[in-house]
């Protein structure tokens, strides 16, 4: 950790941790004193959609390297719009196709960013 | 009869298909651009060297050289990337012989074996460690600096990275001269030059290419260089050895390396072509202008040079009892 | 000098140079808008092209265009979707996005563009006239000064904490902790990586920003079933009104000057400028409560600051040969390779390069203004897209952007985790702004502290004995003292 005059790598994190603990206690304490009623984090299932969003994101991260960018993006868009939102099928498909192609073109050709190529070579 | 015909047809087809395969195999290296990985930040001395080489390469290489920067971990991250890449000659490491290759392994274990997992292709340049002071400092030579430094509790030296070639050199110097030298690390050569130019430290250590414009502008004065012989980029600067202090290193060597397993013909091709670039008069002139000496060495000689340099650092560290604190 | 400038304009107005200036500005704007790719990376991609161009003047003109173009573009995403394009645009998110939500995206974008133009031009004027002495001033900034400056910046960041100072402080501390992930440059020790090799360089800013700001925002919006557009209030005028202009003009001027001076300093110039500008605007405003809810000065000031900082960050390069940040370092390398030594002799040995670049910066700023203003209309239309469709596209954009930094899915995971964290933070009413700013400034702070103590052999006196840092520390202490006195007084009167 180093001496005070010669701080080592552990100095800052340690000090910060202490400050953090003090501040958090202060916060908890002051709220408790004010007697604020605790409101529920989520009322009636509002946590569902964010959770789905996270789930789809996880799916994307897991699958994209394996299956390739194009397919994953396409499926991602379809699932998101279909499951989380309620949009007409036609709109979903057209937007999914359009966006996937557009993104692919922009990133792959215009910017020459290497995108994950899955084993379908797409 | 019909069966025979079918059979021979199949045979012909196979032979037919074999042709492109054999032709493909016989196609000479390179068939696509070659990636050169520089494990340091863009704009640094190694990066500039790489880009300079890439600029003149199209004259001698059949395919272009593409420079990719992968800074991080003091150079280890990018180097490891090359170590783990395919040994087909399309992924090379430029900077072989830098601090993390010759100095760091004496202190820490790296995620790869510097001399086993990489094959030396050729040496391009040597970036020596030069000691510089401000032009308006109260000391003008190494001797004066040492006299001045002995009277003080400590003197500070700006260096580019902790435990890099410059840092170790200065720690050795401190022990050799009896002056307490405290090395202050910055993020790379550019930042450390800024520090010494601004007078934040008492002296600094850098490579010639990082300070040449400041020397020309008479802001900085080089007072010694840590090499066996004088550096051709700054021929008027004496070595530490000449001045009586046995602080000799190979500096930061800049060579090209390929991953273990790269075919010898590929290495041969590469080292020949790099040699041609190093012999190009325009290349030599441009390099001289930016303070980087062109010092080509072929694969086998380079390997020996590197190993000697590595041992030399080892001896220096032992002799002066340098520790990583 | 005027001779030189006149020559410079002559050079800059050549057809080739004008074309490349435009190209650079255009590219820069696009790069600024797109997540992941930054001006430094773009310039490095284009380096080989610069050899083909041949002339160093033209290459630098183009690269400079990319650099300050990116500053213009970075604010666009901040305002529209609350995702900062780079660290200097984080502050713009705060009021800019609020303005967009109120249907005032047009004026926000407009005033950002106008402010950026004015500030950029002021920066270039400064470059023309006072470059050398300013550069000398910048040299005097050593570790103690950087420490004091970053401390100042961090203090400003806590003030962004919205309602509660304590919450703001907690976010700052968390940001500092996040900033210490990775390799410690002073000692070589590796911190907080839990064996993940990918974390050795620390968490990447873009990943953190995309996660906390982008994904976090989307997740929280998912809670409400938005079938319509994000902005339901009628999108009013496309342009800033006269009232907006009246309110912002001083902010723009102040921001320009703040960015001008702080931008010269190598290191955190643009970020710190935007922070200081925001804090200053909040302090001098007659309606400080407006800040955080869509005060136009909160956009005008910081945006001007970061643009004039972009202009002045060229000063150390052109006069001393010292690059101030990654993008400028690339330009430095490009110059070197073309045989032009950036340094004190640049102006005498290669006056065409120096003046040509300076002149083209004037022109570049004009070009960007002309480019960006009509685009405002287009961007605002984007907000009309139903959120249900916009949201997944934004998420995708973030994913790809983050992936493109290091070509690894690991970064997408990290972004996702920060997204969830950002979402949870918003649920408890904690602003991610101070966190991300502390994340950026923290490493500089720590490094400077330790470097300074190495230089002073452990004595903290160094922070006060040097004139510049002494002045800053004094100001800091005074400031904190006044805040405490005010808070205590307020409590006192309440008790009575």
JSON list of N, CA and C in Angstrom, two decimals, chain C residues 103 114 131 138 146 190 282 286 289 305 339 361 365 380 401 418 491 496:
[
{"chain": "C", "resi": 103, "resn": "UNK", "atom": "N", "xyz": [-38.82, 18.52, -26.51]},
{"chain": "C", "resi": 103, "resn": "UNK", "atom": "CA", "xyz": [-39.12, 18.91, -27.87]},
{"chain": "C", "resi": 103, "resn": "UNK", "atom": "C", "xyz": [-38.20, 19.98, -28.40]},
{"chain": "C", "resi": 114, "resn": "UNK", "atom": "N", "xyz": [-23.61, 26.46, -33.32]},
{"chain": "C", "resi": 114, "resn": "UNK", "atom": "CA", "xyz": [-23.20, 27.87, -33.39]},
{"chain": "C", "resi": 114, "resn": "UNK", "atom": "C", "xyz": [-22.13, 28.17, -32.35]},
{"chain": "C", "resi": 131, "resn": "UNK", "atom": "N", "xyz": [0.19, 31.92, -29.84]},
{"chain": "C", "resi": 131, "resn": "UNK", "atom": "CA", "xyz": [0.59, 30.52, -29.68]},
{"chain": "C", "resi": 131, "resn": "UNK", "atom": "C", "xyz": [1.88, 30.34, -28.88]},
{"chain": "C", "resi": 138, "resn": "UNK", "atom": "N", "xyz": [2.01, 26.48, -20.94]},
{"chain": "C", "resi": 138, "resn": "UNK", "atom": "CA", "xyz": [1.57, 25.09, -20.79]},
{"chain": "C", "resi": 138, "resn": "UNK", "atom": "C", "xyz": [2.69, 24.21, -20.28]},
{"chain": "C", "resi": 146, "resn": "UNK", "atom": "N", "xyz": [-1.25, 19.48, -12.51]},
{"chain": "C", "resi": 146, "resn": "UNK", "atom": "CA", "xyz": [-2.29, 18.60, -13.03]},
{"chain": "C", "resi": 146, "resn": "UNK", "atom": "C", "xyz": [-3.15, 18.05, -11.91]},
{"chain": "C", "resi": 190, "resn": "UNK", "atom": "N", "xyz": [-1.03, -4.62, -11.09]},
{"chain": "C", "resi": 190, "resn": "UNK", "atom": "CA", "xyz": [-2.30, -4.77, -11.79]},
{"chain": "C", "resi": 190, "resn": "UNK", "atom": "C", "xyz": [-3.41, -4.80, -10.77]},
{"chain": "C", "resi": 282, "resn": "UNK", "atom": "N", "xyz": [-23.58, 27.49, -14.23]},
{"chain": "C", "resi": 282, "resn": "UNK", "atom": "CA", "xyz": [-24.56, 27.26, -13.19]},
{"chain": "C", "resi": 282, "resn": "UNK", "atom": "C", "xyz": [-24.43, 28.32, -12.11]},
{"chain": "C", "resi": 286, "resn": "UNK", "atom": "N", "xyz": [-28.95, 33.22, -13.43]},
{"chain": "C", "resi": 286, "resn": "UNK", "atom": "CA", "xyz": [-29.97, 33.77, -12.54]},
{"chain": "C", "resi": 286, "resn": "UNK", "atom": "C", "xyz": [-30.98, 32.70, -12.16]},
{"chain": "C", "resi": 289, "resn": "UNK", "atom": "N", "xyz": [-31.75, 26.71, -10.88]},
{"chain": "C", "resi": 289, "resn": "UNK", "atom": "CA", "xyz": [-32.58, 25.51, -10.77]},
{"chain": "C", "resi": 289, "resn": "UNK", "atom": "C", "xyz": [-32.85, 24.91, -12.14]},
{"chain": "C", "resi": 305, "resn": "UNK", "atom": "N", "xyz": [-16.78, 25.35, -24.95]},
{"chain": "C", "resi": 305, "resn": "UNK", "atom": "CA", "xyz": [-15.51, 25.06, -24.27]},
{"chain": "C", "resi": 305, "resn": "UNK", "atom": "C", "xyz": [-14.78, 23.93, -24.97]},
{"chain": "C", "resi": 339, "resn": "UNK", "atom": "N", "xyz": [8.54, 14.21, -43.13]},
{"chain": "C", "resi": 339, "resn": "UNK", "atom": "CA", "xyz": [9.76, 15.00, -43.12]},
{"chain": "C", "resi": 339, "resn": "UNK", "atom": "C", "xyz": [9.59, 16.38, -42.51]},
{"chain": "C", "resi": 361, "resn": "UNK", "atom": "N", "xyz": [-8.07, 25.95, -40.57]},
{"chain": "C", "resi": 361, "resn": "UNK", "atom": "CA", "xyz": [-8.92, 25.75, -39.41]},
{"chain": "C", "resi": 361, "resn": "UNK", "atom": "C", "xyz": [-10.03, 26.79, -39.36]},
{"chain": "C", "resi": 365, "resn": "UNK", "atom": "N", "xyz": [-13.93, 25.53, -39.63]},
{"chain": "C", "resi": 365, "resn": "UNK", "atom": "CA", "xyz": [-15.02, 25.84, -38.71]},
{"chain": "C", "resi": 365, "resn": "UNK", "atom": "C", "xyz": [-16.25, 26.34, -39.45]},
{"chain": "C", "resi": 380, "resn": "UNK", "atom": "N", "xyz": [-33.47, 15.84, -35.91]},
{"chain": "C", "resi": 380, "resn": "UNK", "atom": "CA", "xyz": [-34.67, 15.96, -35.12]},
{"chain": "C", "resi": 380, "resn": "UNK", "atom": "C", "xyz": [-35.73, 14.99, -35.61]},
{"chain": "C", "resi": 401, "resn": "UNK", "atom": "N", "xyz": [-20.56, -0.70, -31.86]},
{"chain": "C", "resi": 401, "resn": "UNK", "atom": "CA", "xyz": [-19.56, 0.32, -31.56]},
{"chain": "C", "resi": 401, "resn": "UNK", "atom": "C", "xyz": [-18.56, -0.18, -30.55]},
{"chain": "C", "resi": 418, "resn": "UNK", "atom": "N", "xyz": [-22.57, -2.82, -17.23]},
{"chain": "C", "resi": 418, "resn": "UNK", "atom": "CA", "xyz": [-22.70, -1.42, -16.86]},
{"chain": "C", "resi": 418, "resn": "UNK", "atom": "C", "xyz": [-24.08, -0.89, -17.19]},
{"chain": "C", "resi": 491, "resn": "UNK", "atom": "N", "xyz": [-28.44, 25.47, 7.53]},
{"chain": "C", "resi": 491, "resn": "UNK", "atom": "CA", "xyz": [-28.96, 24.62, 8.60]},
{"chain": "C", "resi": 491, "resn": "UNK", "atom": "C", "xyz": [-29.33, 25.47, 9.81]},
{"chain": "C", "resi": 496, "resn": "UNK", "atom": "N", "xyz": [-33.46, 27.72, 13.48]},
{"chain": "C", "resi": 496, "resn": "UNK", "atom": "CA", "xyz": [-34.15, 28.83, 14.13]},
{"chain": "C", "resi": 496, "resn": "UNK", "atom": "C", "xyz": [-35.52, 29.01, 13.52]}
]
